[in-house]
Short mmCIF file of N, CA and C in Angstrom, two decimals:
data_model
loop_
_atom_site.label_atom_id
_atom_site.label_comp_id
_atom_site.label_asym_id
_atom_site.label_seq_id
_atom_site.Cartn_x
_atom_site.Cartn_y
_atom_site.Cartn_z
N ILE A 4 87.17 103.37 88.32
CA ILE A 4 88.48 103.21 88.94
C ILE A 4 89.43 102.52 87.97
N ASP A 5 88.97 101.48 87.30
CA ASP A 5 89.84 100.79 86.34
C ASP A 5 90.24 101.71 85.20
N LEU A 6 89.32 102.56 84.77
CA LEU A 6 89.62 103.49 83.69
C LEU A 6 90.68 104.49 84.12
N LEU A 7 90.56 104.99 85.34
CA LEU A 7 91.54 105.93 85.87
C LEU A 7 92.91 105.28 85.95
N HIS A 8 92.95 104.04 86.40
CA HIS A 8 94.20 103.30 86.49
C HIS A 8 94.82 103.11 85.11
N SER A 9 94.03 102.68 84.15
CA SER A 9 94.53 102.47 82.79
C SER A 9 95.00 103.77 82.14
N PHE A 10 94.24 104.82 82.35
CA PHE A 10 94.60 106.12 81.79
C PHE A 10 95.91 106.61 82.41
N GLY A 11 96.07 106.42 83.72
CA GLY A 11 97.31 106.81 84.38
C GLY A 11 98.51 106.07 83.82
N TRP A 12 98.36 104.76 83.62
CA TRP A 12 99.46 103.98 83.04
C TRP A 12 99.77 104.44 81.63
N ALA A 13 98.75 104.72 80.84
CA ALA A 13 98.99 105.20 79.47
C ALA A 13 99.79 106.50 79.49
N LEU A 14 99.41 107.40 80.38
CA LEU A 14 100.14 108.66 80.49
C LEU A 14 101.58 108.43 80.93
N TYR A 15 101.77 107.51 81.86
CA TYR A 15 103.12 107.21 82.33
C TYR A 15 103.98 106.67 81.18
N PHE A 16 103.43 105.73 80.42
CA PHE A 16 104.21 105.10 79.36
C PHE A 16 104.49 106.01 78.18
N ILE A 17 103.69 107.04 77.98
CA ILE A 17 104.01 107.99 76.90
C ILE A 17 104.87 109.15 77.41
N GLY A 18 105.29 109.06 78.67
CA GLY A 18 106.26 110.02 79.18
C GLY A 18 105.68 111.24 79.86
N ILE A 19 104.49 111.11 80.42
CA ILE A 19 103.87 112.24 81.14
C ILE A 19 103.60 111.80 82.58
N PRO A 20 104.66 111.60 83.38
CA PRO A 20 104.46 111.07 84.73
C PRO A 20 103.68 111.99 85.67
N GLN A 21 103.74 113.31 85.45
CA GLN A 21 102.98 114.21 86.32
C GLN A 21 101.48 113.99 86.15
N LYS A 22 101.05 113.86 84.92
CA LYS A 22 99.63 113.61 84.67
C LYS A 22 99.24 112.22 85.17
N ALA A 23 100.15 111.27 85.05
CA ALA A 23 99.89 109.92 85.57
C ALA A 23 99.70 109.99 87.08
N LEU A 24 100.55 110.75 87.74
CA LEU A 24 100.43 110.92 89.19
C LEU A 24 99.09 111.54 89.56
N ASP A 25 98.63 112.46 88.73
CA ASP A 25 97.32 113.08 88.96
C ASP A 25 96.18 112.05 88.89
N CYS A 26 96.40 110.94 88.20
CA CYS A 26 95.43 109.84 88.16
C CYS A 26 95.65 108.87 89.32
N PHE A 27 96.91 108.59 89.62
CA PHE A 27 97.23 107.56 90.61
C PHE A 27 96.93 107.97 92.05
N ILE A 28 97.10 109.24 92.39
CA ILE A 28 96.86 109.66 93.77
C ILE A 28 95.38 109.55 94.15
N PRO A 29 94.44 110.03 93.32
CA PRO A 29 93.03 109.82 93.68
C PRO A 29 92.67 108.33 93.76
N LEU A 30 93.30 107.53 92.92
CA LEU A 30 93.07 106.09 92.96
C LEU A 30 93.54 105.51 94.30
N LEU A 31 94.71 105.92 94.73
CA LEU A 31 95.23 105.48 96.04
C LEU A 31 94.29 105.91 97.16
N GLU A 32 93.85 107.14 97.12
CA GLU A 32 92.93 107.64 98.16
C GLU A 32 91.63 106.84 98.16
N SER A 33 91.15 106.50 96.98
CA SER A 33 89.93 105.71 96.87
C SER A 33 90.12 104.31 97.46
N PHE A 34 91.25 103.69 97.17
CA PHE A 34 91.52 102.36 97.70
C PHE A 34 91.67 102.38 99.22
N ILE A 35 92.30 103.41 99.74
CA ILE A 35 92.43 103.52 101.21
C ILE A 35 91.04 103.63 101.83
N ALA A 36 90.19 104.46 101.22
CA ALA A 36 88.84 104.64 101.75
C ALA A 36 88.00 103.37 101.64
N ASP A 37 88.14 102.66 100.52
CA ASP A 37 87.31 101.48 100.28
C ASP A 37 87.83 100.22 100.96
N PHE A 38 89.14 100.04 100.97
CA PHE A 38 89.72 98.78 101.44
C PHE A 38 90.58 98.90 102.69
N GLY A 39 90.98 100.12 103.04
CA GLY A 39 91.90 100.30 104.17
C GLY A 39 93.35 100.22 103.70
N LYS A 40 94.26 100.45 104.62
CA LYS A 40 95.69 100.52 104.27
C LYS A 40 96.36 99.16 104.16
N MET A 41 95.71 98.10 104.61
CA MET A 41 96.33 96.78 104.64
C MET A 41 95.79 95.84 103.55
N HIS A 42 95.34 96.37 102.45
CA HIS A 42 94.78 95.56 101.38
C HIS A 42 95.76 95.53 100.20
N ILE A 43 95.75 94.44 99.46
CA ILE A 43 96.68 94.28 98.34
C ILE A 43 96.46 95.33 97.25
N LYS A 44 95.22 95.75 97.02
CA LYS A 44 94.97 96.80 96.02
C LYS A 44 95.57 98.12 96.46
N THR A 45 95.50 98.40 97.75
CA THR A 45 96.09 99.62 98.28
C THR A 45 97.61 99.55 98.16
N ALA A 46 98.18 98.40 98.45
CA ALA A 46 99.63 98.22 98.32
C ALA A 46 100.07 98.46 96.89
N SER A 47 99.32 97.92 95.95
CA SER A 47 99.64 98.12 94.54
C SER A 47 99.57 99.60 94.16
N ALA A 48 98.57 100.29 94.69
CA ALA A 48 98.42 101.72 94.40
C ALA A 48 99.57 102.52 94.98
N TYR A 49 100.03 102.16 96.18
CA TYR A 49 101.20 102.83 96.76
C TYR A 49 102.42 102.68 95.85
N SER A 50 102.65 101.47 95.37
CA SER A 50 103.82 101.26 94.51
C SER A 50 103.68 101.98 93.18
N THR A 51 102.47 102.08 92.67
CA THR A 51 102.23 102.80 91.41
C THR A 51 102.51 104.28 91.58
N VAL A 52 102.08 104.85 92.70
CA VAL A 52 102.39 106.26 92.98
C VAL A 52 103.90 106.44 93.12
N GLY A 53 104.54 105.49 93.78
CA GLY A 53 106.00 105.55 93.90
C GLY A 53 106.69 105.54 92.55
N LEU A 54 106.21 104.71 91.65
CA LEU A 54 106.79 104.65 90.31
C LEU A 54 106.61 105.98 89.57
N ALA A 55 105.46 106.59 89.72
CA ALA A 55 105.23 107.89 89.07
C ALA A 55 106.19 108.94 89.63
N TRP A 56 106.42 108.93 90.94
CA TRP A 56 107.38 109.87 91.52
C TRP A 56 108.78 109.60 90.99
N TYR A 57 109.12 108.34 90.80
CA TYR A 57 110.41 107.99 90.24
C TYR A 57 110.53 108.52 88.81
N GLY A 58 109.44 108.42 88.06
CA GLY A 58 109.41 108.96 86.70
C GLY A 58 109.58 110.48 86.67
N LEU A 59 109.22 111.12 87.77
CA LEU A 59 109.40 112.57 87.90
C LEU A 59 110.78 112.93 88.44
N ARG A 60 111.64 111.92 88.51
CA ARG A 60 113.02 112.09 88.98
C ARG A 60 113.08 112.55 90.44
N ASN A 61 112.18 111.99 91.23
CA ASN A 61 112.15 112.28 92.66
C ASN A 61 112.25 110.95 93.43
N PRO A 62 113.47 110.39 93.50
CA PRO A 62 113.62 109.08 94.13
C PRO A 62 113.28 109.07 95.62
N THR A 63 113.44 110.20 96.29
CA THR A 63 113.11 110.26 97.71
C THR A 63 111.62 110.05 97.92
N LYS A 64 110.82 110.74 97.16
CA LYS A 64 109.36 110.61 97.25
C LYS A 64 108.92 109.22 96.78
N ALA A 65 109.58 108.70 95.74
CA ALA A 65 109.27 107.35 95.26
C ALA A 65 109.52 106.32 96.35
N LEU A 66 110.65 106.44 97.01
CA LEU A 66 110.99 105.51 98.08
C LEU A 66 110.00 105.61 99.24
N GLU A 67 109.53 106.81 99.52
CA GLU A 67 108.55 107.01 100.60
C GLU A 67 107.30 106.16 100.35
N TYR A 68 106.81 106.16 99.12
CA TYR A 68 105.60 105.39 98.80
C TYR A 68 105.89 103.89 98.71
N CYS A 69 107.03 103.53 98.16
CA CYS A 69 107.37 102.10 98.06
C CYS A 69 107.61 101.49 99.43
N GLU A 70 108.17 102.25 100.34
CA GLU A 70 108.37 101.75 101.71
C GLU A 70 107.04 101.47 102.41
N LYS A 71 106.01 102.21 102.06
CA LYS A 71 104.70 101.96 102.67
C LYS A 71 104.18 100.58 102.31
N VAL A 72 104.55 100.11 101.13
CA VAL A 72 104.16 98.75 100.75
C VAL A 72 104.91 97.74 101.62
N LEU A 73 106.19 97.95 101.79
CA LEU A 73 107.01 97.02 102.57
C LEU A 73 106.61 96.98 104.02
N ILE A 74 106.25 98.12 104.57
CA ILE A 74 105.86 98.19 105.97
C ILE A 74 104.55 97.42 106.20
N ARG A 75 103.66 97.45 105.23
CA ARG A 75 102.36 96.84 105.38
C ARG A 75 102.37 95.34 105.03
N PHE A 76 103.33 94.94 104.20
CA PHE A 76 103.35 93.54 103.77
C PHE A 76 104.68 92.99 104.03
#
């Protein structure tokens, strides 16, 4: 999981947000399954997915994921 997270960030920072999203979404799903929706790791994963959507120039989808963090915390 840590490797997937690090690889996703590396892809994001070199300008490949779609591939980063391909790493971040399975990570989010894994955190939801392992920790539930009300855990800090899950919240962090939601915001990371939101950031990737923002990098894809989709602010609506980015806001959708970032709002999930606010609703839970």
